[in-house]
mmCIF file of C-alpha atoms in Angstrom:
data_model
loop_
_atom_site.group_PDB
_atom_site.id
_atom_site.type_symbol
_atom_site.label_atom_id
_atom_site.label_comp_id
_atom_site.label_asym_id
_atom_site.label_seq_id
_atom_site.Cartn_x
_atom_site.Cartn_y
_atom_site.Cartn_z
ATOM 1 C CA UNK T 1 3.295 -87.060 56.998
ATOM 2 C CA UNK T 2 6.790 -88.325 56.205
ATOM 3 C CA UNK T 3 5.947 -88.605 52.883
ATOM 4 C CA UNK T 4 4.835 -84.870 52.650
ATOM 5 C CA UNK T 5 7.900 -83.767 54.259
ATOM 6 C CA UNK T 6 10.459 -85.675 52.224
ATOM 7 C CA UNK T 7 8.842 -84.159 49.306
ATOM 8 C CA UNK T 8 8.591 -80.090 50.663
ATOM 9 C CA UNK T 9 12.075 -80.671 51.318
ATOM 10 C CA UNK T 10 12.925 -81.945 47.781
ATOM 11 C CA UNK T 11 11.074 -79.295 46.395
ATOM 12 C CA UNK T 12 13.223 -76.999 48.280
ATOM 13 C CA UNK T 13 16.468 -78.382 47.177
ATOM 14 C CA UNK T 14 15.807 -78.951 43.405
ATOM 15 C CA UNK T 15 13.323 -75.587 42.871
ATOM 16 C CA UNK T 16 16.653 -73.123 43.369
ATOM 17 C CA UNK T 17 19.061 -75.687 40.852
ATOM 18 C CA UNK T 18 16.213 -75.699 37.791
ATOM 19 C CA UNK T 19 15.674 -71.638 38.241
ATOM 20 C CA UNK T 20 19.749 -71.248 37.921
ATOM 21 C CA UNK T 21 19.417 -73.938 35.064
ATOM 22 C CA UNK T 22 17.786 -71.134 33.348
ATOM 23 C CA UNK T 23 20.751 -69.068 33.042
ATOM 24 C CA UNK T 24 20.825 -67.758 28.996
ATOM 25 C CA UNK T 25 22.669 -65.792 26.366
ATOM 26 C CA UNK T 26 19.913 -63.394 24.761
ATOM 27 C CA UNK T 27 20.297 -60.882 22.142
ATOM 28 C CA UNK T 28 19.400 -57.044 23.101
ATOM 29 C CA UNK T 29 17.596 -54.746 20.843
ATOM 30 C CA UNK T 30 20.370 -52.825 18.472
ATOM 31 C CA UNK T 31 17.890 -49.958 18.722
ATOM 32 C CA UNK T 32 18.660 -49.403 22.513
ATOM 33 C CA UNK T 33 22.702 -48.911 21.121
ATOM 34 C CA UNK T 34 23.940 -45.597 20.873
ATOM 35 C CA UNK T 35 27.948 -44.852 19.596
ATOM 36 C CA UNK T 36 29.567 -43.531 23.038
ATOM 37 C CA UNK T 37 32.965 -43.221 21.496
ATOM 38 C CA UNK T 38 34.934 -44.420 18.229
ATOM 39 C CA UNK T 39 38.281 -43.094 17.755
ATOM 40 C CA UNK T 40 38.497 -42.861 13.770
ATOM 41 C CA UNK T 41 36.072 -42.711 10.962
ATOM 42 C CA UNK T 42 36.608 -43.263 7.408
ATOM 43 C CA UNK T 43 33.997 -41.310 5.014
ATOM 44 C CA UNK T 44 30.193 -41.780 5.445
ATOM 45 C CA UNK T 45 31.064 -45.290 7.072
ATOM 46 C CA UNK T 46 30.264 -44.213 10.245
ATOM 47 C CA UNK T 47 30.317 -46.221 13.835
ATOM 48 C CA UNK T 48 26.662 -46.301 13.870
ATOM 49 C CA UNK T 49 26.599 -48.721 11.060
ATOM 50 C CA UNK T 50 28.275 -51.090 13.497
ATOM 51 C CA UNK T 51 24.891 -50.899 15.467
ATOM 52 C CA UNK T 52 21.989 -50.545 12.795
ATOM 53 C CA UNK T 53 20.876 -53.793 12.218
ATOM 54 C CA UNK T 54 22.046 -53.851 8.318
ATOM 55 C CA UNK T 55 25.079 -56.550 7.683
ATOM 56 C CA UNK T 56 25.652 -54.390 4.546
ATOM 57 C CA UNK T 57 26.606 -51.270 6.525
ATOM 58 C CA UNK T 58 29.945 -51.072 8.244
ATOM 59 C CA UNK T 59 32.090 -48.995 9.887
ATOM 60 C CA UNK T 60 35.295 -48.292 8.614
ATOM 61 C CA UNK T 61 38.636 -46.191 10.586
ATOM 62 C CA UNK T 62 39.533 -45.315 7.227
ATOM 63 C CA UNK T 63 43.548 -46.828 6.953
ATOM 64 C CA UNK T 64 45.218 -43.415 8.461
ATOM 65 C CA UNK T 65 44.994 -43.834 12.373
ATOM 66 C CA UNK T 66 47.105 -46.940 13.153
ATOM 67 C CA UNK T 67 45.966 -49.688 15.772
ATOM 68 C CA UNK T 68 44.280 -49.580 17.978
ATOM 69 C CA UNK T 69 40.967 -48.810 17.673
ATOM 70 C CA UNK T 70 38.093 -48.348 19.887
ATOM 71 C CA UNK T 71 34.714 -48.684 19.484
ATOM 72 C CA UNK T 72 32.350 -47.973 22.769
ATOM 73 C CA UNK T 73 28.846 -48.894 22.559
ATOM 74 C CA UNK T 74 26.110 -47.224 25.547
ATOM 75 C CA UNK T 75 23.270 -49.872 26.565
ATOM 76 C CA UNK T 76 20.978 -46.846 27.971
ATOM 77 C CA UNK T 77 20.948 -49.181 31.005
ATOM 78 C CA UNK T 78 23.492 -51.387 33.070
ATOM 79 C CA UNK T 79 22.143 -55.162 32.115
ATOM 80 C CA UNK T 80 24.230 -58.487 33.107
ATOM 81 C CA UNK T 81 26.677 -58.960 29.976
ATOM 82 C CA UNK T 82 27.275 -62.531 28.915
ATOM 83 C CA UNK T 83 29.086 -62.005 25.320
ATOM 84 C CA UNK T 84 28.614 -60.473 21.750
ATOM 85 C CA UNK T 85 29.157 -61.199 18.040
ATOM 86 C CA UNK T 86 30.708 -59.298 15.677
ATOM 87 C CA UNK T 87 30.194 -59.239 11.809
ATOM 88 C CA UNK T 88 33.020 -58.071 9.284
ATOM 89 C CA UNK T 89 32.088 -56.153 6.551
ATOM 90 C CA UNK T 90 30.081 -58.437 3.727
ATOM 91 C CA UNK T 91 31.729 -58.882 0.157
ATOM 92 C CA UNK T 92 35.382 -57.799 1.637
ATOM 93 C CA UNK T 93 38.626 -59.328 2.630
ATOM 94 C CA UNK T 94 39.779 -55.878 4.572
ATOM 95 C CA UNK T 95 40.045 -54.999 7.980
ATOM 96 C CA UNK T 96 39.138 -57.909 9.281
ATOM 97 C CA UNK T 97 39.744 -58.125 13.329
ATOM 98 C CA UNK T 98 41.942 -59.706 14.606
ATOM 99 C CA UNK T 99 43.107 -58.946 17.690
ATOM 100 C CA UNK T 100 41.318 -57.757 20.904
ATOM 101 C CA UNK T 101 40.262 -57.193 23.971
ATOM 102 C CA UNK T 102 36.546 -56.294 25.582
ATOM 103 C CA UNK T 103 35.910 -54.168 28.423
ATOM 104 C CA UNK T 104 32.874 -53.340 30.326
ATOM 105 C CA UNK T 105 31.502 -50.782 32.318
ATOM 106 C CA UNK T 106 29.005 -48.478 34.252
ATOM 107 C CA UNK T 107 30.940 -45.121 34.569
ATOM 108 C CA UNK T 108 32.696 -44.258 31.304
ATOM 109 C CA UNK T 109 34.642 -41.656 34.039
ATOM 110 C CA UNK T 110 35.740 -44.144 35.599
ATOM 111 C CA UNK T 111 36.988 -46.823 32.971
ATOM 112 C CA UNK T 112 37.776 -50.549 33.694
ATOM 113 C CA UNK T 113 41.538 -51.429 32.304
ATOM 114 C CA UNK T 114 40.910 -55.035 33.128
ATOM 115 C CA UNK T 115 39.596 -57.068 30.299
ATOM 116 C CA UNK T 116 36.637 -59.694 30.242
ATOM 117 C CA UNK T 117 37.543 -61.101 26.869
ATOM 118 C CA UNK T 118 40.004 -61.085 24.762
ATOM 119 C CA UNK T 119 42.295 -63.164 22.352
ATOM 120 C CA UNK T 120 42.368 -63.810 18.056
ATOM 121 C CA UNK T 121 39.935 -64.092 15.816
ATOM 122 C CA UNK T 122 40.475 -67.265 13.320
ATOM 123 C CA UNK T 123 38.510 -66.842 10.124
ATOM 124 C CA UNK T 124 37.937 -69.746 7.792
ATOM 125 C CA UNK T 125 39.087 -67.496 4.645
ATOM 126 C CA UNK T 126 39.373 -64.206 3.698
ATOM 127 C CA UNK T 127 35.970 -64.246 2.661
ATOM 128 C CA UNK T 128 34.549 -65.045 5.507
ATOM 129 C CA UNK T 129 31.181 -62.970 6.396
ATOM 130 C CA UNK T 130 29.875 -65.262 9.171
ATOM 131 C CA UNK T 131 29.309 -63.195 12.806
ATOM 132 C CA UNK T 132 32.237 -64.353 15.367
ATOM 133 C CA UNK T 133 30.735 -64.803 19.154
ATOM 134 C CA UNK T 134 32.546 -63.732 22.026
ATOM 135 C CA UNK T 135 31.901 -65.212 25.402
ATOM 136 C CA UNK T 136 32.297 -64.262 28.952
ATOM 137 C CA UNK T 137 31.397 -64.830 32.273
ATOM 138 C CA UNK T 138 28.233 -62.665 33.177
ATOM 139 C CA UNK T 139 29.146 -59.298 34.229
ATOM 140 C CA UNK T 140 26.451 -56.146 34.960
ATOM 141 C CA UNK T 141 27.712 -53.352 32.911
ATOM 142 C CA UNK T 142 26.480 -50.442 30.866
ATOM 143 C CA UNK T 143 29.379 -50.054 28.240
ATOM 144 C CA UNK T 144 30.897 -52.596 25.587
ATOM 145 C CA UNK T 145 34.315 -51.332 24.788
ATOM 146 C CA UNK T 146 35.677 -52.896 21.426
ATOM 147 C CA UNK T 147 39.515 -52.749 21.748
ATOM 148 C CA UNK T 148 41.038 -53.892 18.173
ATOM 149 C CA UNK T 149 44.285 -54.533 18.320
ATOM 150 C CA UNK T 150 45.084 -55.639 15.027
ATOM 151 C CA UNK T 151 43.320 -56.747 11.382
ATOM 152 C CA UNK T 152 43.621 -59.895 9.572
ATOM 153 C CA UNK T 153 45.242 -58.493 6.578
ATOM 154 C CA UNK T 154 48.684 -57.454 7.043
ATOM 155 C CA UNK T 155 48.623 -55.298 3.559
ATOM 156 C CA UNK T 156 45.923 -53.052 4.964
ATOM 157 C CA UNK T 157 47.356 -52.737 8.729
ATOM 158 C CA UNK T 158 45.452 -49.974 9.534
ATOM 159 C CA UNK T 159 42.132 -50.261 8.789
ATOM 160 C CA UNK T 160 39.208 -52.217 10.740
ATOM 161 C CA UNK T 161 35.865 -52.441 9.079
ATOM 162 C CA UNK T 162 32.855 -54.068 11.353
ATOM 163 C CA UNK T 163 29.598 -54.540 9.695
ATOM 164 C CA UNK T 164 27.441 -55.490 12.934
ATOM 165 C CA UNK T 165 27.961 -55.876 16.897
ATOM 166 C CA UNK T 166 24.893 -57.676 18.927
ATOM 167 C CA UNK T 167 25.352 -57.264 22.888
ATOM 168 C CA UNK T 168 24.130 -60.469 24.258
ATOM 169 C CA UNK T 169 22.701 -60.669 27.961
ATOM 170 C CA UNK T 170 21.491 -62.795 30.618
ATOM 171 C CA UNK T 171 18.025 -62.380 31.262
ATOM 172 C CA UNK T 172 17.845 -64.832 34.779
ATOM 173 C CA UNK T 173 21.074 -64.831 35.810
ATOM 174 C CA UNK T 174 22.472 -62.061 37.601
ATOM 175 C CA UNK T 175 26.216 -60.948 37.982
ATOM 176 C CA UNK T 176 27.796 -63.283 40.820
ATOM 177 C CA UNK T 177 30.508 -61.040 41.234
ATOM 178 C CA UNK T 178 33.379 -63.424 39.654
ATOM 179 C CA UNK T 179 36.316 -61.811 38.283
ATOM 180 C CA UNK T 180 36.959 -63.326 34.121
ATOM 181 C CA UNK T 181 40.641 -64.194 33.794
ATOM 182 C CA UNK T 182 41.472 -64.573 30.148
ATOM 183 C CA UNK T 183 43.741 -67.535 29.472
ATOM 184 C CA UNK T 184 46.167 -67.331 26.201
ATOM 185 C CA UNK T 185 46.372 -70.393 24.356
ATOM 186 C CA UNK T 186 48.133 -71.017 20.487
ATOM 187 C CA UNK T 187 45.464 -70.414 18.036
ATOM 188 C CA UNK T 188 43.779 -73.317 17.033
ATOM 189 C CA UNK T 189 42.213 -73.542 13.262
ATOM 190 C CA UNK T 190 38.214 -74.250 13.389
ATOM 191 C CA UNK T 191 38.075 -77.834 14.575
ATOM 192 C CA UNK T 192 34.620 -80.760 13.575
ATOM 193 C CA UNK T 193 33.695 -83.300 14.985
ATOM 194 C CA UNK T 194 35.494 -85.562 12.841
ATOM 195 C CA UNK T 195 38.907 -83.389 13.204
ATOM 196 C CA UNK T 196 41.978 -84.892 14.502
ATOM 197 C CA UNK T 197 42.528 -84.502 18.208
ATOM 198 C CA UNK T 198 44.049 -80.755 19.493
ATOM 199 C CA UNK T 199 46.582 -81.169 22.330
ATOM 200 C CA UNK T 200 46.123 -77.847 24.822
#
């Protein structure tokens, strides 16, 4: 009977650790997007290129409405939020960003000024087409607000071009209610594991 009883008990303990174990970071369908908001468009490169599933679609501010610029993307749904990736535009060294911040919410009346993310993006080159992911602590929200602050390229300081942005979520996990607190560090170049050591 002992025996039985140590093992209902470590059942008990162990069960709850392996089902928060299973805490993930899981794409959601672009086609459940819709463009809430975007404060400048240049041309036909709309904001809802940022959301149709084509890397060689972007949008594009255009170069005339200075920094920054916002880009608010509706879920349909509040979902717990773990992080995103954005895409520049493909086969272009413009309007890269940079700079910025990410803020989430339920009730676009009733905005959050508080940032879950933010900081610099460090590209590898100009070139660079590769998505950059964005991480955060989960957080139940129904809008992604984009803040760009600023572009890589200096000579084109207006203008932000993003190709693709994937919302990831947290399909086990819910929200625990913890507060993200961004902490500013110098930027630090793309490190391997055979780099040098980086002193924080």
């Amino acid at each position: 009977m002992k025996h039985i009883y140590f093992l209902t008990l470590l059942i008990a303990m162990v069960f709850p650790a392996l089902i928060h174990a299973q805490c993930d970071t899981t794409a959601i369908d672009q086609s459940t997007y819709e463009i809430f908001f975007a404060d400048a468009v240049g041309g036909n490169n709309v904001p809802e290129n940022a959301i149709d599933g084509d890397p060689t679609t972007f949008w594009n501010t255009g170069g005339n409405a200075p920094f920054p610029h916002d880009l608010i993307i509706d879920l349909g749904e509040e979902k717990v939020l773990n992080g995103l990736s954005i895409k520049p535009r493909a086969n272009s060294n413009l309007g890269k960003l940079s700079e910025y911040q990410i803020f989430l919410y339920s009730d676009p009346g009733n905005p959050s000024f508080d940032p879950e993310a933010g900081g610099t993006i460090l590209y590898s080159g100009p070139w660079q087409e590769s998505p950059e992911n964005i991480y955060f602590g989960n957080t139940e929200a129904r809008y992604v607000h984009i803040s760009a602050l600023s572009n890589f390229d200096p000579s084109n300081n207006n203008r932000l071009m993003i190709a693709e942005v994937v919302v990831y979520e947290d399909t086990y996990c819910e929200d625990e209610g913890l507060l993200n607190q961004i902490i500013s560090f110098d930027p630090i170049s793309k490190k391997t594991t055979e780099s040098s050591d980086v002193e924080l």
